[in-house]
Amino acid sequence: MLDEMKKQVQETELESIPVFPESGFDWNLSRSGTRMYVFRMRSGDISLLFNRRREDGKIPNCRLEIGSLSCWSPGFYSIYQRVQTFLKLYGGTIIKERVSEAHLTADFVGTDIKDANLDNRDHWIALARNDGDYDGLLVRKSESDPDELAFGRHFTNRRFSGLNIGSGDLMLRVYDKVTELKRTRATNKQQVFSEIWGSAVYDAQPVTRVEYQVRRPKLREFSDREGNRIDTVDDLIGALKSLWGYLTTEWTRHSEKPVNRNHNQTKSKVSEFWEKVQAVVWTGVFGYIRTHLVKHKDIDMLRKQARGILMSVCASLEVEPDDIDKIVYLCKEVIEEDLHAFFEDERAFVNKMISKRNEFRSTLSW
């Protein structure tokens, strides 16, 4: 259906045409796709992307992106459920689901970002987890030596309007939301947010937004007490309270006074503004912890050992030393035969694999 619809778009000079009018969404199908997705449909700030990949591949064949306005109203979960209904209406079956990115956001109406002393990095404490070069903000790590985490300040008309800490998979943004709405001139957003904030006009009061961007590699580091990690939307909802608690108390904190980097930073009292940030109530439960997988063995060395052993097996079978295709074939055959034989006792196989996996990593709670 999408193929035929896309041909219709490309036969016109239009960028998109309305499609699926009976779906409950005002979908427009674009004449071009995007990275990894051939088909792109939009309804307001909601995007639904499709490709022709199989459902069992590594890259999803359907992707849902929900913009900030729809997340606020009618809410991301409502959109998520409606899209599920739409897909099922046209014969779609959800085989596997995974959350790729989440933004945890809170708006503080009446708080002026310029009055909270947020632009002074000496008041910030942050926790860096990865090795590497950072730029700007001293942080504490599990190791004894301090590291630095990216710290950037932003100005509008020479006035402080926001900051970011971290980058990429895990990032904090704090910014003047009213200034952003003025700068982007998004009148529809101005109207919606004025209603959300309970104001006649969007700029009646200052609003400071705190927003954490958490992408899948970092989401997967969080697990509940039974070891279940965040995969689905329902998993995410159950973990929101724990995520916000960790992000605002462990990963970043804004202190009342400049932090003495040479003393125990955990005793630094948080600022009045950050007390409000930490007090935001989310759905879900406490109990998720952040874990970090640490490799303890050299995988390259193990592969070299396995290669040597398999070459010895092939040599014992009198294979010609330059017959690489035969050698590879025999290696595959030996591995497949032995592993399947071992798997006949499934419990023993699974327990052995779990033991092997545990040898490669340790779990550190933060």
mmCIF file of C-alpha atoms in Angstrom:
data_model
loop_
_atom_site.group_PDB
_atom_site.id
_atom_site.type_symbol
_atom_site.label_atom_id
_atom_site.label_comp_id
_atom_site.label_asym_id
_atom_site.label_seq_id
_atom_site.Cartn_x
_atom_site.Cartn_y
_atom_site.Cartn_z
ATOM 1 C CA MET A 1 0.000 0.000 0.000
ATOM 2 C CA LEU A 2 2.787 2.405 0.899
ATOM 3 C CA ASP A 3 4.583 1.660 -2.364
ATOM 4 C CA GLU A 4 1.506 2.646 -4.361
ATOM 5 C CA MET A 5 0.920 5.742 -2.237
ATOM 6 C CA LYS A 6 4.524 6.881 -2.580
ATOM 7 C CA LYS A 7 4.266 6.587 -6.374
ATOM 8 C CA GLN A 8 1.254 8.887 -6.208
ATOM 9 C CA VAL A 9 3.251 11.483 -4.273
ATOM 10 C CA GLN A 10 6.160 11.296 -6.705
ATOM 11 C CA GLU A 11 3.831 11.810 -9.652
ATOM 12 C CA THR A 12 3.007 15.245 -8.232
ATOM 13 C CA GLU A 13 5.181 18.228 -7.319
ATOM 14 C CA LEU A 14 4.016 18.017 -3.712
ATOM 15 C CA GLU A 15 6.270 17.109 -0.790
ATOM 16 C CA SER A 16 3.548 14.908 0.727
ATOM 17 C CA ILE A 17 -0.057 13.784 0.335
ATOM 18 C CA PRO A 18 -2.737 12.785 2.883
ATOM 19 C CA VAL A 19 -3.062 9.008 3.385
ATOM 20 C CA PHE A 20 -5.079 6.595 5.554
ATOM 21 C CA PRO A 21 -7.823 9.172 6.332
ATOM 22 C CA GLU A 22 -9.852 6.620 8.310
ATOM 23 C CA SER A 23 -6.988 5.769 10.677
ATOM 24 C CA GLY A 24 -7.711 8.347 13.374
ATOM 25 C CA PHE A 25 -4.529 10.249 12.454
ATOM 26 C CA ASP A 26 -3.993 13.024 9.915
ATOM 27 C CA TRP A 27 -1.140 11.191 8.198
ATOM 28 C CA ASN A 28 0.841 12.775 5.372
ATOM 29 C CA LEU A 29 3.160 10.491 3.383
ATOM 30 C CA SER A 30 6.378 12.194 2.229
ATOM 31 C CA ARG A 31 7.824 11.779 -1.265
ATOM 32 C CA SER A 32 11.184 10.777 0.258
ATOM 33 C CA GLY A 33 12.213 8.599 3.152
ATOM 34 C CA THR A 34 14.945 9.078 5.700
ATOM 35 C CA ARG A 35 18.011 7.222 6.926
ATOM 36 C CA MET A 36 17.267 3.458 7.047
ATOM 37 C CA TYR A 37 13.550 4.022 6.360
ATOM 38 C CA VAL A 38 11.971 4.139 2.906
ATOM 39 C CA PHE A 39 8.568 5.461 3.949
ATOM 40 C CA ARG A 40 7.926 8.450 6.202
ATOM 41 C CA MET A 41 4.504 9.490 7.470
ATOM 42 C CA ARG A 42 3.816 12.477 9.722
ATOM 43 C CA SER A 43 0.824 13.653 11.709
ATOM 44 C CA GLY A 44 1.648 16.875 13.532
ATOM 45 C CA ASP A 45 4.819 16.145 15.511
ATOM 46 C CA ILE A 46 4.356 12.367 15.283
ATOM 47 C CA SER A 47 6.411 10.401 12.754
ATOM 48 C CA LEU A 48 5.866 6.793 11.684
ATOM 49 C CA LEU A 49 8.653 5.290 9.579
ATOM 50 C CA PHE A 50 8.739 2.008 7.657
ATOM 51 C CA ASN A 51 11.276 0.001 5.678
ATOM 52 C CA ARG A 52 11.133 -3.293 3.804
ATOM 53 C CA ARG A 53 13.321 -5.217 6.246
ATOM 54 C CA ARG A 54 12.283 -8.511 7.780
ATOM 55 C CA GLU A 55 10.759 -8.444 11.238
ATOM 56 C CA ASP A 56 13.537 -10.619 12.671
ATOM 57 C CA GLY A 57 16.372 -8.313 11.582
ATOM 58 C CA LYS A 58 18.545 -6.107 13.778
ATOM 59 C CA ILE A 59 17.044 -2.890 12.406
ATOM 60 C CA PRO A 60 13.344 -2.379 13.227
ATOM 61 C CA ASN A 61 11.046 -2.260 10.218
ATOM 62 C CA CYS A 62 8.786 0.304 11.905
ATOM 63 C CA ARG A 63 9.788 3.279 14.060
ATOM 64 C CA LEU A 64 7.541 5.653 16.012
ATOM 65 C CA GLU A 65 8.811 9.096 17.018
ATOM 66 C CA ILE A 66 6.634 11.268 19.268
ATOM 67 C CA GLY A 67 7.358 14.993 19.518
ATOM 68 C CA SER A 68 7.212 17.101 22.663
ATOM 69 C CA LEU A 69 3.749 18.574 22.091
ATOM 70 C CA SER A 70 2.099 15.175 21.705
ATOM 71 C CA CYS A 71 4.042 13.895 24.708
ATOM 72 C CA TRP A 72 2.413 16.624 26.796
ATOM 73 C CA SER A 73 -1.023 16.328 25.198
ATOM 74 C CA PRO A 74 -2.623 13.815 24.740
ATOM 75 C CA GLY A 75 0.443 12.006 26.144
ATOM 76 C CA PHE A 76 3.018 9.638 24.678
ATOM 77 C CA TYR A 77 1.303 6.489 25.972
ATOM 78 C CA SER A 78 -2.004 7.432 24.372
ATOM 79 C CA ILE A 79 -0.235 7.983 21.021
ATOM 80 C CA TYR A 80 1.658 4.708 21.415
ATOM 81 C CA GLN A 81 -1.582 2.767 21.961
ATOM 82 C CA ARG A 82 -3.343 4.473 19.055
ATOM 83 C CA VAL A 83 -0.470 3.662 16.701
ATOM 84 C CA GLN A 84 -0.613 0.037 17.808
ATOM 85 C CA THR A 85 -4.322 -0.001 16.937
ATOM 86 C CA PHE A 86 -3.591 1.609 13.555
ATOM 87 C CA LEU A 87 -0.947 -1.012 12.703
ATOM 88 C CA LYS A 88 -3.268 -3.870 13.684
ATOM 89 C CA LEU A 89 -6.074 -2.332 11.602
ATOM 90 C CA TYR A 90 -3.929 -2.934 8.498
ATOM 91 C CA GLY A 91 -2.783 -6.418 9.470
ATOM 92 C CA GLY A 92 0.363 -5.470 11.362
ATOM 93 C CA THR A 93 1.606 -7.697 14.176
ATOM 94 C CA ILE A 94 4.119 -6.479 16.740
ATOM 95 C CA ILE A 95 6.811 -9.160 17.041
ATOM 96 C CA LYS A 96 9.339 -7.255 19.102
ATOM 97 C CA GLU A 97 9.452 -3.823 20.661
ATOM 98 C CA ARG A 98 12.300 -1.698 21.957
ATOM 99 C CA VAL A 99 12.611 1.846 23.252
ATOM 100 C CA SER A 100 15.446 3.641 21.458
ATOM 101 C CA GLU A 101 15.338 7.037 23.184
ATOM 102 C CA ALA A 102 13.468 8.803 25.967
ATOM 103 C CA HIS A 103 13.416 12.410 27.175
ATOM 104 C CA LEU A 104 12.414 12.917 30.813
ATOM 105 C CA THR A 105 11.235 16.507 31.138
ATOM 106 C CA ALA A 106 9.864 18.774 33.850
ATOM 107 C CA ASP A 107 8.874 22.442 33.532
ATOM 108 C CA PHE A 108 9.209 24.809 36.497
ATOM 109 C CA VAL A 109 6.751 27.656 35.992
ATOM 110 C CA GLY A 110 7.722 30.899 37.709
ATOM 111 C CA THR A 111 11.420 29.944 37.968
ATOM 112 C CA ASP A 112 13.772 32.247 36.078
ATOM 113 C CA ILE A 113 16.877 30.382 34.935
ATOM 114 C CA LYS A 114 18.978 33.504 35.449
ATOM 115 C CA ASP A 115 18.155 33.589 39.189
ATOM 116 C CA ALA A 116 19.113 29.985 40.006
ATOM 117 C CA ASN A 117 22.897 30.338 39.595
ATOM 118 C CA LEU A 118 22.902 27.406 37.167
ATOM 119 C CA ASP A 119 25.558 28.831 34.857
ATOM 120 C CA ASN A 120 28.317 28.459 37.480
ATOM 121 C CA ARG A 121 29.959 25.066 36.968
ATOM 122 C CA ASP A 122 31.454 25.234 40.473
ATOM 123 C CA HIS A 123 27.969 24.490 41.819
ATOM 124 C CA TRP A 124 27.536 21.302 39.781
ATOM 125 C CA ILE A 125 28.414 17.738 40.754
ATOM 126 C CA ALA A 126 28.238 15.076 38.073
ATOM 127 C CA LEU A 127 29.167 11.446 37.728
ATOM 128 C CA ALA A 128 31.118 10.250 34.666
ATOM 129 C CA ARG A 129 30.986 6.548 33.921
ATOM 130 C CA ASN A 130 33.027 6.193 30.747
ATOM 131 C CA ASP A 131 36.713 6.611 30.115
ATOM 132 C CA GLY A 132 37.615 9.295 27.622
ATOM 133 C CA ASP A 133 38.258 12.986 27.208
ATOM 134 C CA TYR A 134 35.594 15.395 28.370
ATOM 135 C CA ASP A 135 35.539 19.142 28.388
ATOM 136 C CA GLY A 136 34.594 21.454 31.158
ATOM 137 C CA LEU A 137 33.040 20.069 34.316
ATOM 138 C CA LEU A 138 34.919 18.254 37.076
ATOM 139 C CA VAL A 139 33.074 15.119 38.140
ATOM 140 C CA ARG A 140 33.595 12.197 40.454
ATOM 141 C CA LYS A 141 33.987 8.645 39.164
ATOM 142 C CA SER A 142 34.209 5.222 40.715
ATOM 143 C CA GLU A 143 37.947 5.442 40.130
ATOM 144 C CA SER A 144 40.089 7.627 42.360
ATOM 145 C CA ASP A 145 41.086 10.192 39.735
ATOM 146 C CA PRO A 146 38.621 12.956 38.755
ATOM 147 C CA ASP A 147 37.493 13.207 35.170
ATOM 148 C CA GLU A 148 35.610 15.859 33.278
ATOM 149 C CA LEU A 149 32.201 15.810 31.679
ATOM 150 C CA ALA A 150 31.045 18.071 28.857
ATOM 151 C CA PHE A 151 29.621 21.337 30.216
ATOM 152 C CA GLY A 152 28.217 23.927 27.832
ATOM 153 C CA ARG A 153 26.485 27.244 28.477
ATOM 154 C CA HIS A 154 24.177 28.997 26.019
ATOM 155 C CA PHE A 155 23.299 32.656 25.669
ATOM 156 C CA THR A 156 20.528 34.529 23.853
ATOM 157 C CA ASN A 157 21.156 38.225 23.256
ATOM 158 C CA ARG A 158 24.120 37.896 25.624
ATOM 159 C CA ARG A 159 21.888 36.643 28.428
ATOM 160 C CA PHE A 160 22.296 33.176 29.912
ATOM 161 C CA SER A 161 19.527 30.957 28.546
ATOM 162 C CA GLY A 162 20.608 27.378 29.167
ATOM 163 C CA LEU A 163 23.247 24.719 29.711
ATOM 164 C CA ASN A 164 23.969 21.117 28.863
ATOM 165 C CA ILE A 165 25.929 18.487 30.762
ATOM 166 C CA GLY A 166 27.109 15.310 29.051
ATOM 167 C CA SER A 167 26.492 14.403 25.431
ATOM 168 C CA GLY A 168 25.116 11.741 23.131
ATOM 169 C CA ASP A 169 23.560 8.775 24.922
ATOM 170 C CA LEU A 170 23.154 10.544 28.255
ATOM 171 C CA MET A 171 22.680 14.300 28.528
ATOM 172 C CA LEU A 172 21.105 16.922 30.775
ATOM 173 C CA ARG A 173 19.674 20.128 29.330
ATOM 174 C CA VAL A 174 18.396 22.993 31.478
ATOM 175 C CA TYR A 175 17.057 25.955 29.535
ATOM 176 C CA ASP A 176 14.714 28.916 29.385
ATOM 177 C CA LYS A 177 11.667 27.421 27.651
ATOM 178 C CA VAL A 178 9.958 30.780 27.064
ATOM 179 C CA THR A 179 13.055 32.146 25.295
ATOM 180 C CA GLU A 180 13.213 29.002 23.147
ATOM 181 C CA LEU A 181 9.568 29.400 22.109
ATOM 182 C CA LYS A 182 10.201 33.031 21.186
ATOM 183 C CA ARG A 183 13.300 32.165 19.191
ATOM 184 C CA THR A 184 11.638 29.370 17.196
ATOM 185 C CA ARG A 185 8.448 31.405 16.684
ATOM 186 C CA ALA A 186 6.388 28.220 16.937
ATOM 187 C CA THR A 187 2.980 29.823 17.511
ATOM 188 C CA ASN A 188 1.192 26.473 17.854
ATOM 189 C CA LYS A 189 3.583 25.460 20.633
ATOM 190 C CA GLN A 190 3.221 28.846 22.299
ATOM 191 C CA GLN A 191 -0.540 28.382 22.500
ATOM 192 C CA VAL A 192 -0.385 24.788 23.739
ATOM 193 C CA PHE A 193 2.195 25.474 26.428
ATOM 194 C CA SER A 194 0.366 28.561 27.684
ATOM 195 C CA GLU A 195 -2.595 26.238 28.356
ATOM 196 C CA ILE A 196 -0.379 23.582 29.969
ATOM 197 C CA TRP A 197 1.247 26.188 32.226
ATOM 198 C CA GLY A 198 -2.111 27.744 33.133
ATOM 199 C CA SER A 199 -1.339 31.182 31.666
ATOM 200 C CA ALA A 200 -3.260 33.454 29.346
ATOM 201 C CA VAL A 201 -0.120 33.835 27.217
ATOM 202 C CA TYR A 202 2.962 31.648 27.057
ATOM 203 C CA ASP A 203 5.383 34.337 28.237
ATOM 204 C CA ALA A 204 3.374 35.563 31.226
ATOM 205 C CA GLN A 205 5.871 33.886 33.567
ATOM 206 C CA PRO A 206 9.427 32.573 33.232
ATOM 207 C CA VAL A 207 9.672 28.804 32.768
ATOM 208 C CA THR A 208 12.805 26.726 33.313
ATOM 209 C CA ARG A 209 12.841 23.287 31.715
ATOM 210 C CA VAL A 210 14.948 20.377 32.988
ATOM 211 C CA GLU A 211 15.337 17.651 30.387
ATOM 212 C CA TYR A 212 17.314 14.408 30.457
ATOM 213 C CA GLN A 213 18.033 12.665 27.167
ATOM 214 C CA VAL A 214 18.608 8.922 27.633
ATOM 215 C CA ARG A 215 19.278 6.709 24.619
ATOM 216 C CA ARG A 216 19.051 2.950 24.405
ATOM 217 C CA PRO A 217 22.677 2.068 25.332
ATOM 218 C CA LYS A 218 22.198 3.891 28.647
ATOM 219 C CA LEU A 219 18.604 2.747 29.182
ATOM 220 C CA ARG A 220 19.862 -0.815 28.914
ATOM 221 C CA GLU A 221 22.201 -0.213 31.842
ATOM 222 C CA PHE A 222 19.221 0.006 34.182
ATOM 223 C CA SER A 223 17.622 -3.163 35.528
ATOM 224 C CA ASP A 224 15.171 -4.128 38.254
ATOM 225 C CA ARG A 225 15.992 -6.399 41.174
ATOM 226 C CA GLU A 226 15.353 -9.473 39.036
ATOM 227 C CA GLY A 227 17.774 -8.332 36.344
ATOM 228 C CA ASN A 228 15.119 -7.293 33.794
ATOM 229 C CA ARG A 229 16.306 -4.409 31.635
ATOM 230 C CA ILE A 230 14.363 -1.663 29.868
ATOM 231 C CA ASP A 231 13.176 -2.808 26.437
ATOM 232 C CA THR A 232 9.523 -1.952 25.928
ATOM 233 C CA VAL A 233 7.445 1.157 26.563
ATOM 234 C CA ASP A 234 5.816 -0.558 29.541
ATOM 235 C CA ASP A 235 9.292 -1.333 30.932
ATOM 236 C CA LEU A 236 10.147 2.350 30.590
ATOM 237 C CA ILE A 237 6.987 3.477 32.374
ATOM 238 C CA GLY A 238 7.758 1.136 35.260
ATOM 239 C CA ALA A 239 11.263 2.582 35.554
ATOM 240 C CA LEU A 240 10.558 6.328 35.247
ATOM 241 C CA LYS A 241 10.604 7.010 38.985
ATOM 242 C CA SER A 242 13.916 5.174 39.389
ATOM 243 C CA LEU A 243 15.430 6.876 36.352
ATOM 244 C CA TRP A 244 14.550 10.373 37.565
ATOM 245 C CA GLY A 245 15.779 9.561 41.051
ATOM 246 C CA TYR A 246 19.129 8.313 39.767
ATOM 247 C CA LEU A 247 19.619 11.123 37.255
ATOM 248 C CA THR A 248 18.832 13.932 39.723
ATOM 249 C CA THR A 249 20.592 12.542 42.805
ATOM 250 C CA GLU A 250 23.483 10.431 41.479
ATOM 251 C CA TRP A 251 24.337 11.492 37.940
ATOM 252 C CA THR A 252 23.898 15.272 38.315
ATOM 253 C CA ARG A 253 23.217 17.592 41.232
ATOM 254 C CA HIS A 254 23.216 21.352 41.615
ATOM 255 C CA SER A 255 24.615 22.436 44.967
ATOM 256 C CA GLU A 256 23.730 25.406 47.127
ATOM 257 C CA LYS A 257 27.379 26.521 47.390
ATOM 258 C CA PRO A 258 30.485 26.033 45.241
ATOM 259 C CA VAL A 259 31.716 22.466 45.614
ATOM 260 C CA ASN A 260 35.027 21.718 47.306
ATOM 261 C CA ARG A 261 36.496 19.168 44.886
ATOM 262 C CA ASN A 262 39.021 18.031 47.485
ATOM 263 C CA HIS A 263 36.407 16.873 50.008
ATOM 264 C CA ASN A 264 33.469 14.478 50.037
ATOM 265 C CA GLN A 265 31.097 15.945 47.451
ATOM 266 C CA THR A 266 28.223 13.710 48.527
ATOM 267 C CA LYS A 267 27.763 15.941 51.590
ATOM 268 C CA SER A 268 27.231 19.081 49.522
ATOM 269 C CA LYS A 269 23.744 20.447 50.091
ATOM 270 C CA VAL A 270 21.668 20.738 46.929
ATOM 271 C CA SER A 271 20.227 24.093 45.945
ATOM 272 C CA GLU A 272 16.629 25.077 46.605
ATOM 273 C CA PHE A 273 15.877 24.789 42.890
ATOM 274 C CA TRP A 274 17.379 21.291 42.686
ATOM 275 C CA GLU A 275 15.303 20.161 45.670
ATOM 276 C CA LYS A 276 12.259 20.949 43.523
ATOM 277 C CA VAL A 277 13.773 19.011 40.622
ATOM 278 C CA GLN A 278 14.390 15.944 42.784
ATOM 279 C CA ALA A 279 10.841 16.147 44.176
ATOM 280 C CA VAL A 280 9.136 15.714 40.774
ATOM 281 C CA VAL A 281 6.782 12.725 40.961
ATOM 282 C CA TRP A 282 6.877 10.122 38.185
ATOM 283 C CA THR A 283 4.993 6.882 37.627
ATOM 284 C CA GLY A 284 6.711 3.582 38.186
ATOM 285 C CA VAL A 285 8.604 2.162 41.125
ATOM 286 C CA PHE A 286 11.886 2.602 42.909
ATOM 287 C CA GLY A 287 14.092 -0.432 42.614
ATOM 288 C CA TYR A 288 15.785 -0.078 39.245
ATOM 289 C CA ILE A 289 19.548 0.279 39.569
ATOM 290 C CA ARG A 290 22.146 1.281 37.049
ATOM 291 C CA THR A 291 24.647 -1.437 36.224
ATOM 292 C CA HIS A 292 27.755 -1.359 34.118
ATOM 293 C CA LEU A 293 29.091 -4.316 32.172
ATOM 294 C CA VAL A 294 32.833 -4.721 32.502
ATOM 295 C CA LYS A 295 34.754 -7.085 30.254
ATOM 296 C CA HIS A 296 37.256 -9.186 32.186
ATOM 297 C CA LYS A 297 38.655 -11.329 29.375
ATOM 298 C CA ASP A 298 40.391 -10.556 26.140
ATOM 299 C CA ILE A 299 37.938 -11.649 23.435
ATOM 300 C CA ASP A 300 40.539 -11.314 20.687
ATOM 301 C CA MET A 301 42.852 -13.682 22.558
ATOM 302 C CA LEU A 302 40.051 -16.212 23.037
ATOM 303 C CA ARG A 303 39.264 -16.101 19.315
ATOM 304 C CA LYS A 304 42.905 -16.723 18.501
ATOM 305 C CA GLN A 305 42.901 -19.731 20.816
ATOM 306 C CA ALA A 306 39.690 -21.075 19.256
ATOM 307 C CA ARG A 307 41.128 -20.582 15.774
ATOM 308 C CA GLY A 308 44.279 -22.492 16.684
ATOM 309 C CA ILE A 309 42.343 -25.396 18.171
ATOM 310 C CA LEU A 310 40.041 -25.651 15.130
ATOM 311 C CA MET A 311 43.027 -25.571 12.770
ATOM 312 C CA SER A 312 44.531 -28.468 14.758
ATOM 313 C CA VAL A 313 41.275 -30.422 14.360
ATOM 314 C CA CYS A 314 41.318 -29.844 10.592
ATOM 315 C CA ALA A 315 45.006 -30.793 10.365
ATOM 316 C CA SER A 316 44.225 -34.105 12.098
ATOM 317 C CA LEU A 317 41.682 -34.782 9.327
ATOM 318 C CA GLU A 318 44.382 -34.485 6.651
ATOM 319 C CA VAL A 319 42.843 -31.423 4.985
ATOM 320 C CA GLU A 320 44.977 -29.725 2.328
ATOM 321 C CA PRO A 321 46.568 -26.709 4.067
ATOM 322 C CA ASP A 322 45.551 -24.277 1.298
ATOM 323 C CA ASP A 323 41.932 -25.482 0.971
ATOM 324 C CA ILE A 324 40.401 -22.633 2.984
ATOM 325 C CA ASP A 325 36.834 -23.375 1.913
ATOM 326 C CA LYS A 326 37.110 -26.969 3.144
ATOM 327 C CA ILE A 327 38.749 -25.860 6.389
ATOM 328 C CA VAL A 328 36.003 -23.295 7.091
ATOM 329 C CA TYR A 329 33.310 -25.860 6.242
ATOM 330 C CA LEU A 330 34.779 -28.431 8.611
ATOM 331 C CA CYS A 331 35.132 -25.886 11.417
ATOM 332 C CA LYS A 332 31.467 -24.915 11.095
ATOM 333 C CA GLU A 333 30.440 -28.563 11.004
ATOM 334 C CA VAL A 334 32.448 -29.436 14.129
ATOM 335 C CA ILE A 335 31.091 -26.450 16.112
ATOM 336 C CA GLU A 336 27.486 -27.054 15.041
ATOM 337 C CA GLU A 337 27.644 -30.785 15.801
ATOM 338 C CA ASP A 338 29.248 -30.362 19.225
ATOM 339 C CA LEU A 339 27.035 -27.497 20.393
ATOM 340 C CA HIS A 340 23.823 -29.242 19.325
ATOM 341 C CA ALA A 341 24.973 -32.406 21.090
ATOM 342 C CA PHE A 342 25.641 -30.412 24.253
ATOM 343 C CA PHE A 343 22.247 -28.666 23.929
ATOM 344 C CA GLU A 344 20.414 -31.984 24.242
ATOM 345 C CA ASP A 345 20.671 -31.354 27.975
ATOM 346 C CA GLU A 346 19.218 -27.843 27.726
ATOM 347 C CA ARG A 347 19.437 -27.033 31.439
ATOM 348 C CA ALA A 348 23.141 -27.909 31.565
ATOM 349 C CA PHE A 349 23.778 -25.903 28.385
ATOM 350 C CA VAL A 350 21.971 -22.792 29.655
ATOM 351 C CA ASN A 351 23.681 -22.954 33.050
ATOM 352 C CA LYS A 352 27.052 -23.284 31.347
ATOM 353 C CA MET A 353 26.339 -20.283 29.116
ATOM 354 C CA ILE A 354 25.260 -18.196 32.119
ATOM 355 C CA SER A 355 28.457 -19.138 33.928
ATOM 356 C CA LYS A 356 30.536 -18.218 30.874
ATOM 357 C CA ARG A 357 28.720 -14.895 30.530
ATOM 358 C CA ASN A 358 29.296 -14.076 34.187
ATOM 359 C CA GLU A 359 33.002 -14.689 33.749
ATOM 360 C CA PHE A 360 33.074 -11.851 31.228
ATOM 361 C CA ARG A 361 31.457 -9.188 33.258
ATOM 362 C CA SER A 362 30.836 -7.910 36.728
ATOM 363 C CA THR A 363 27.798 -5.905 37.726
ATOM 364 C CA LEU A 364 28.433 -2.633 39.556
ATOM 365 C CA SER A 365 25.509 -0.861 41.247
ATOM 366 C CA TRP A 366 25.423 2.914 41.205
#
